[in-house]
Structures are given as structure tokens and as C-alpha cells.
Coordinates of C-alpha atoms and ligand atoms in Angstrom, one line a residue:
M1 CA -2.4 9.8 1.7
R2 CA -1.5 6.0 0.4
R3 CA -4.4 5.9 -2.7
T4 CA -1.7 4.8 -4.8
M5 CA 1.9 3.3 -4.6
L6 CA 3.6 2.4 -7.7
Y7 CA 5.6 -0.7 -8.7
L8 CA 8.9 0.6 -10.5
P9 CA 10.7 -2.9 -11.6
G10 CA 14.5 -2.2 -10.1
N11 CA 16.3 -3.2 -13.2
N12 CA 14.3 -0.3 -15.4
P13 CA 16.0 2.8 -15.2
N14 CA 13.2 4.5 -17.4
M15 CA 10.7 3.5 -14.9
L16 CA 13.0 4.2 -12.1
T17 CA 13.8 7.4 -13.1
K18 CA 10.0 8.9 -14.6
G19 CA 8.1 6.9 -11.5
H20 CA 7.6 9.4 -9.4
L21 CA 6.6 12.0 -11.9
F22 CA 2.7 10.7 -12.3
G23 CA 1.1 11.2 -9.8
S24 CA 1.1 8.7 -7.6
D25 CA 0.8 8.9 -3.7
G26 CA 4.0 6.5 -3.5
V27 CA 6.2 4.6 -5.6
I28 CA 7.8 1.5 -5.0
L29 CA 11.4 0.0 -5.9
D30 CA 10.8 -3.5 -7.0
L31 CA 14.0 -5.9 -6.3
E32 CA 11.5 -8.8 -5.9
D33 CA 9.3 -10.1 -8.7
A34 CA 9.5 -7.9 -11.3
V35 CA 13.4 -8.7 -11.3
A36 CA 14.6 -11.7 -13.4
M37 CA 17.1 -13.9 -10.9
V38 CA 19.8 -13.0 -13.2
E39 CA 19.1 -9.6 -13.2
K40 CA 19.0 -9.6 -9.3
D41 CA 22.6 -7.9 -8.6
A42 CA 22.2 -5.6 -11.0
A43 CA 19.0 -3.8 -9.9
R44 CA 20.0 -3.9 -6.2
I45 CA 22.7 -1.8 -7.3
L46 CA 20.3 0.5 -9.8
V47 CA 18.2 1.0 -6.5
S48 CA 20.4 2.2 -4.1
K49 CA 21.9 4.1 -7.0
Y50 CA 18.8 6.0 -7.5
L51 CA 17.9 6.1 -3.5
K52 CA 20.8 8.4 -3.1
Q53 CA 20.7 10.7 -6.2
G54 CA 17.7 10.2 -7.4
E55 CA 15.1 12.7 -7.1
F56 CA 11.8 11.7 -6.0
G57 CA 9.5 15.0 -4.8
S58 CA 7.1 14.4 -2.5
V59 CA 6.0 10.8 -2.6
E60 CA 6.1 8.1 -0.4
V61 CA 9.9 6.2 -1.5
T62 CA 9.4 2.3 -0.2
V63 CA 11.6 -0.7 -1.5
R64 CA 10.0 -4.0 -2.2
I65 CA 13.2 -6.6 -0.8
N66 CA 13.0 -10.1 -1.8
G67 CA 11.7 -12.6 0.9
I68 CA 13.7 -13.9 4.1
D69 CA 13.4 -17.5 2.7
T70 CA 16.6 -16.0 -0.4
E71 CA 19.5 -15.2 -0.3
F72 CA 19.6 -11.7 -1.3
W73 CA 17.0 -10.0 1.7
K74 CA 20.1 -9.2 3.9
K75 CA 21.9 -7.7 0.9
D76 CA 19.2 -5.7 -0.4
L77 CA 18.5 -4.2 2.9
E78 CA 22.2 -3.7 3.6
A79 CA 21.9 -1.3 0.0
I80 CA 19.2 0.2 0.8
V81 CA 18.9 1.2 4.8
P82 CA 21.8 3.6 4.6
M83 CA 20.2 6.2 1.9
K84 CA 17.9 9.0 3.1
R85 CA 15.3 9.0 0.7
L86 CA 14.0 5.7 1.4
D87 CA 10.6 5.9 3.6
G88 CA 9.6 2.0 4.2
I89 CA 10.3 -1.5 3.3
R90 CA 7.8 -3.6 1.4
A91 CA 8.2 -7.3 2.8
P92 CA 7.0 -10.0 0.6
K93 CA 5.3 -13.4 1.5
V94 CA 5.3 -12.7 5.5
D95 CA 3.1 -15.3 7.0
S96 CA 4.0 -14.5 10.6
A97 CA 4.7 -12.5 13.7
E98 CA 8.2 -14.1 13.3
T99 CA 8.7 -13.1 9.8
V100 CA 8.6 -9.6 11.0
K101 CA 10.5 -10.2 14.2
I102 CA 13.5 -11.7 12.2
L103 CA 12.9 -8.5 9.9
D104 CA 12.5 -6.2 12.6
E105 CA 15.5 -6.7 13.7
E106 CA 18.0 -7.1 11.2
I107 CA 16.3 -3.4 9.7
S108 CA 16.7 -2.0 13.2
R109 CA 20.6 -3.4 13.2
L110 CA 21.3 -1.8 10.4
E111 CA 19.7 1.4 11.2
D112 CA 22.2 1.2 14.4
K113 CA 24.4 0.7 12.0
Y114 CA 24.4 3.2 9.7
G115 CA 23.2 6.2 12.2
V116 CA 19.3 5.7 10.9
P117 CA 16.9 6.7 13.2
Q118 CA 15.5 4.0 14.8
G119 CA 12.3 3.2 13.5
K120 CA 12.7 5.5 10.9
L121 CA 11.9 2.9 8.1
K122 CA 8.3 1.4 7.1
L123 CA 7.1 -1.7 7.4
F124 CA 4.9 -2.8 4.2
C125 CA 4.2 -6.4 5.1
L126 CA 2.6 -8.5 1.6
L127 CA 0.4 -11.4 2.7
E128 CA 0.9 -13.4 0.6
T129 CA -0.5 -16.9 2.0
A130 CA -3.4 -18.5 3.3
K131 CA -1.3 -18.6 6.4
G132 CA -0.4 -15.1 6.3
I133 CA -3.7 -14.0 5.5
L134 CA -4.9 -16.1 8.7
N135 CA -2.3 -14.2 10.7
A136 CA -3.1 -11.0 9.6
Y137 CA -3.8 -9.2 13.1
E138 CA -0.6 -10.8 14.7
I139 CA 1.7 -9.5 11.6
A140 CA -0.4 -6.5 11.5
T141 CA 1.0 -5.6 15.5
A142 CA 4.1 -7.5 15.8
S143 CA 6.1 -4.1 15.4
P144 CA 5.4 -0.5 16.1
R145 CA 6.8 -0.2 12.3
I146 CA 4.1 -1.6 10.2
A147 CA 2.6 1.0 8.7
A148 CA 0.3 -1.1 6.3
I149 CA -0.8 -5.1 5.3
I150 CA -1.2 -5.8 2.1
P151 CA -2.7 -8.9 0.7
G152 CA -0.8 -10.3 -2.5
G153 CA -3.3 -11.1 -4.8
E154 CA -1.3 -12.9 -7.4
D155 CA 0.5 -15.4 -5.1
L156 CA -2.3 -15.4 -2.8
R157 CA -4.1 -17.1 -6.3
A158 CA -1.6 -19.7 -6.6
D159 CA -1.5 -20.2 -2.8
L160 CA -5.0 -20.9 -3.0
K161 CA -5.0 -23.2 -6.5
T162 CA -7.2 -20.8 -7.8
E163 CA -7.1 -18.4 -10.9
R164 CA -7.6 -15.1 -11.5
S165 CA -11.9 -14.3 -12.3
M166 CA -13.2 -11.3 -13.7
D167 CA -14.9 -9.9 -10.4
G168 CA -12.2 -11.2 -8.0
T169 CA -14.3 -13.5 -6.2
E170 CA -11.8 -15.7 -5.3
L171 CA -10.0 -12.9 -3.0
E172 CA -13.1 -11.5 -1.4
W173 CA -12.7 -13.0 2.2
A174 CA -9.1 -12.4 2.3
R175 CA -9.6 -8.6 1.5
R176 CA -12.6 -8.5 4.1
F177 CA -10.4 -10.2 6.5
V178 CA -7.3 -7.8 6.0
V179 CA -9.4 -4.9 6.1
F180 CA -10.8 -6.0 9.6
A181 CA -7.3 -6.8 10.7
G182 CA -5.4 -3.8 9.5
R183 CA -8.5 -1.5 11.1
A184 CA -7.9 -2.8 14.2
A185 CA -4.3 -2.6 14.5
G186 CA -4.3 1.1 13.7
V187 CA -2.6 -0.1 10.4
D188 CA -3.4 1.0 6.8
P189 CA -5.2 -1.9 4.6
L190 CA -3.7 -1.6 1.3
D191 CA -5.1 -3.7 -1.7
T192 CA -3.4 -5.7 -4.3
V193 CA -2.8 -5.1 -7.5
F194 CA -5.2 -5.2 -10.9
S195 CA -3.1 -7.0 -13.4
R196 CA -5.3 -6.0 -16.9
V197 CA -3.8 -2.9 -17.4
T198 CA -6.0 -1.6 -20.3
D199 CA -9.8 -2.3 -18.4
D200 CA -9.6 0.9 -17.2
E201 CA -13.2 0.3 -16.4
G202 CA -12.7 -3.3 -14.3
L203 CA -10.3 -1.3 -12.6
R204 CA -12.5 1.6 -11.7
K205 CA -15.0 -1.4 -10.6
E206 CA -12.3 -3.3 -8.5
T207 CA -11.7 0.4 -6.4
Q208 CA -15.2 1.6 -5.8
F209 CA -15.4 -2.3 -4.5
I210 CA -12.2 -2.1 -2.0
K211 CA -13.1 1.6 -1.0
Q212 CA -16.4 0.3 0.0
L213 CA -14.5 -2.5 1.8
G214 CA -12.3 0.3 3.9
F215 CA -9.3 -0.2 1.9
A216 CA -7.8 3.0 2.5
G217 CA -5.6 2.7 -1.0
K218 CA -4.0 0.2 -3.7
S219 CA -1.0 -1.4 -5.4
I220 CA -0.3 -0.5 -8.7
I221 CA 1.8 -1.7 -12.2
H222 CA 0.4 1.6 -14.4
P223 CA 0.8 5.2 -14.4
N224 CA -2.5 4.7 -16.0
Q225 CA -4.0 2.9 -13.5
I226 CA -3.7 6.2 -11.3
R227 CA -5.8 9.1 -12.1
I228 CA -9.0 6.0 -11.8
I229 CA -8.0 5.3 -8.1
H230 CA -7.9 9.0 -7.6
D231 CA -11.0 9.8 -9.0
V232 CA -12.8 7.0 -6.5
F233 CA -11.2 7.6 -3.6
N234 CA -11.2 11.7 -3.8
P235 CA -14.5 12.5 -2.5
T236 CA -16.6 14.8 -4.8
E237 CA -17.8 18.0 -3.6
A238 CA -21.1 16.7 -3.6
E239 CA -19.8 14.4 -0.8
I240 CA -17.2 17.3 1.1
A241 CA -20.9 19.8 1.2
K242 CA -22.8 16.9 2.9
A243 CA -19.9 16.8 5.1
Q244 CA -19.4 20.0 5.8
K245 CA -23.6 20.2 6.4
I246 CA -23.7 17.5 8.7
L247 CA -20.2 19.0 10.8
A248 CA -21.8 22.0 10.9
A249 CA -25.5 20.5 12.3
A250 CA -23.4 18.5 15.0
K251 CA -21.4 21.3 16.2
E252 CA -24.6 23.4 16.3
A253 CA -26.7 20.8 18.5
A254 CA -23.8 19.9 20.8
E255 CA -23.8 23.4 21.5
R256 CA -27.4 22.8 22.6
G257 CA -26.5 19.8 24.6
Q258 CA -28.1 17.6 21.7
G259 CA -25.8 14.5 20.9
A260 CA -27.7 13.4 18.0
V261 CA -29.8 15.8 15.5
T262 CA -31.2 15.1 11.6
V263 CA -29.8 16.5 8.7
D264 CA -31.9 16.0 5.2
G265 CA -34.1 13.3 7.2
K266 CA -31.2 11.0 8.4
M267 CA -29.9 10.9 11.8
V268 CA -26.5 12.2 12.6
D269 CA -24.6 11.3 15.5
M270 CA -20.8 10.5 16.8
P271 CA -20.7 7.7 14.0
V272 CA -21.7 9.7 11.6
V273 CA -19.6 13.0 12.7
K274 CA -16.7 10.6 12.1
R275 CA -17.3 9.5 8.6
A276 CA -17.7 13.1 7.5
E277 CA -14.6 14.3 9.4
Y278 CA -12.9 12.1 7.1
V279 CA -14.4 12.7 4.1
L280 CA -12.5 16.3 4.9
V281 CA -8.9 14.3 5.4
R282 CA -9.4 12.6 2.1
A283 CA -10.4 15.9 0.7
G284 CA -7.5 17.5 2.0
L285 CA -9.6 20.0 4.2
A286 CA -9.1 18.7 7.6
Ligands
Q5B301 C1 3.0 -3.9 -17.1 C2 4.1 -3.3 -18.2 C3 4.6 -4.3 -18.4 C4 3.3 -2.9 -19.0 O1 4.5 -2.3 -19.8 P1 4.5 -1.7 -21.4 O2 5.9 -1.0 -21.7 O3 3.6 -2.7 -21.9 O4 3.1 -0.2 -21.1 P2 2.8 0.9 -22.3 O5 1.5 1.5 -21.3 O6 3.0 0.9 -23.5 O7 4.0 2.1 -21.0 C5 3.6 3.6 -21.5 C6 4.7 4.5 -20.9 O8 4.4 4.1 -19.6 C7 5.9 3.7 -18.9 N1 5.5 2.9 -18.2 C8 4.6 1.5 -17.3 N2 4.4 1.0 -16.4 C9 5.4 1.5 -16.0 C10 5.2 1.5 -14.6 N3 5.2 1.0 -13.4 N4 6.8 2.8 -14.0 C11 7.1 3.8 -14.4 N5 6.5 4.0 -15.9 C12 5.8 2.9 -16.4 C13 6.7 2.7 -20.0 O9 8.1 2.8 -19.8 C14 6.2 3.9 -21.2 O10 7.0 4.8 -21.0 P3 7.8 5.4 -22.7 O11 9.0 4.2 -23.0 O12 8.5 6.4 -21.9 O13 6.9 5.9 -23.1 C15 4.4 -2.1 -17.1 O14 3.6 -1.2 -17.0 C16 5.4 -2.5 -16.3 O15 6.4 -3.3 -16.0 N6 4.4 -2.5 -14.9 C17 5.4 -2.6 -13.2 C18 5.2 -4.6 -13.1 C19 5.4 -4.9 -12.2 O16 6.5 -4.2 -11.3 N7 5.2 -5.8 -10.9 C20 5.4 -6.5 -10.2 C21 4.8 -5.7 -9.0 S1 3.2 -6.5 -8.7 C22 3.4 -7.8 -8.2 O17 4.9 -8.8 -7.8 C23 2.1 -8.6 -7.6 C24 2.5 -9.1 -6.4 O18 3.5 -9.8 -5.5 C25 1.8 -7.9 -5.4 C26 0.4 -7.2 -5.3 O19 -0.3 -7.2 -5.7 O20 1.0 -5.7 -4.5 C27 0.9 -10.2 -5.7 O21 1.1 -11.2 -5.5 O22 -0.2 -9.9 -6.3
MG302 MG1 3.7 -11.2 -4.9

């Protein structure tokens, strides 16, 4: 599950040490925008050291490298690819399949060089420009490494020459498009960060909205955001009971040779069964 992926600034030993203890599904050790230019080299060394020696429990560990238009990205990859505890790479500002190919080739070269199984490292692509959003499907299908596509809301707002609103209207179309592209490609659509770290109600509302759109989870910047997002994504007891009732009724119907049946006055057919199964997957019961 990728309900929550917590950013840990790569130059902050305090956050790198305890970041995996808060209960998020993943952590993102950041070498890009959370790290000032003068700290880039120090952060790379620190992150590499944490991947080598640090304890991350069972969370999914990714590193956000710098963009391929910078002088840093190759050095970033060289420092992290050999490290056993790395599960994936979050690439910023991906705007075309060509960007994915460049990243893919370099990661493959380094996997070969360091004896890492080919394809072990997954790619999480941040789409942070209008061009990147429009190319979402070709990006999502550009390599078997792609695990997720993610709109980078803050950079995208800058590219769109708009501002952050309370309800995120300016991102609505991009979010819907990323969900369609991700689901069509069979990769996870993950949402961008919610920047108002003390606005719990705002976060809950936004999470309910993006879950309803079809996102699989959300990037986060503060540990306090984890509980709220899990609360929204985790099925309730009532949802679990309903899903179990639907699956039992559908099984009985199938045994009688019926494809559709009524449960509590509503039709249950194959798509409803699939959704019920997904509820149980999210509850960890399937
Ligand atoms: C916001 C703030 C400064 C607030 O700090 P404050 O210190 O005021 O918070 P407090 O409440 O006082 O912290 C209480 C205790 O929790 C600890 N604690 C807090 N945050 C923690 C954490 N993340 N990990 C572990 N520990 C944490 C803290 O160390 C303290 O521990 P202690 O001192 O021991 O009591 C802090 O959270 C923070 O730096 N966040 C990460 C920021 C970041 O990474 N930005 C870049 C990624 S986004 C981006 O790039 C946008 C994107 O590119 C992509 C996209 O959308 O995906 C786009 O374009 O959209
Ligand atoms: Mg960004």
C-alpha cells in the first residue's frame, strides 16, 4: 500500500533517523527541493550513509534525486543505487517519455555496475509541468520500472502561473488526468503534498476528494498528516461488512448460475464485486 509517503529532507539527520517510525507506508529521502544548493553534496553523502547503515523497518524507501537538467542527478544515482535498502527513485520534473528513457538507461547501467538485480529499482515520476501532465500516459508506460506517477502540485502551480487556493481548484483537471493515465497504464496514481501542515480539516477534505478521484495515496511533509490520511483510506467496519456481504451474495449467485443479484436493494454484478474485493485489499483482508 502507498497511502502515505513521507518526505525527509536529505540534510536533516534528525528526520532521517526517525522518519520511518511514524507509521507511513513509505519514506522519501529528499535530495531536491528540501535541500539548499550549498547543501547538495553534504545531503547526498548523508543519504547514502543512511541507506547503508540506517534502519528503515519495513517501509518502502525511495530517494528523490535532482532533475536531469541539473549537474547533480548522475552523482545522486551513483551514490544511492548500490545501497541495498533502496526500493525506488522519485524523479522530479519528468515531462516526457524521453526523460524516463534517460533515467532508465542510467539506472540500468548502475544496476549492472554494482550487481543490483536489473529492474529492482522502481521509478516514481513527478509530473510538475503542464507538458508533463499532458504526457502522463506516455510517461507512465515508458518503462516497466514505473511504479507511480504523481502530480507535483507546487511546481505545477508555478508552471501554470497560478496560486495555491484553499480547495485546490487549479489542480483539479491535472489530478483527474493523472488518475486516468495511471490507472490506464497499471501504475499507482499518487497525489501531491498538502502544504498547510496544521490544517487537519483541510487535509481530511482534500484526502477524501483525491481518494474519490481514484488516487492510491498521497505524498506528505509532516508526520501529523499520516493518521488523517490512513483514516480516510482505511475502510470502515461498515464498509468491510458490506464488502463481505456483497462477495458472499455474489458467490452464492454464481453457484446458482446468476451473474447479477440484489443486495440491500442494489444490483450487485461483476464491477461491484471488484470494488468490494478492493475494499478488502485495502483492509488487508484479501
Ligand atoms: C514543514 C516543516 C518545515 C515543519 O517543521 P516543524 O519543525 O515546524 O514541525 P514541528 O511540528 O515542530 O515538528 C515536530 C516534530 O516532527 C518532526 N518532523 C517534522 N516534519 C518531519 C518530517 N517530514 N519527517 C520527519 N520528522 C519530521 C520534527 O523534526 C519535530 O521533531 P522533534 O524536534 O524531535 O520534536 C517540516 O515538517 C518539514 O521540513 N517537512 C518536509 C518538507 C519537505 O521535505 N519539502 C520538500 C518536499 S515537498 C515538495 O517538494 C513539493 C513537490 O515538489 C512535490 C510533491 O508534491 O510531492 C511539488 O512540487 O509539489
Ligand atoms: Mg516539486
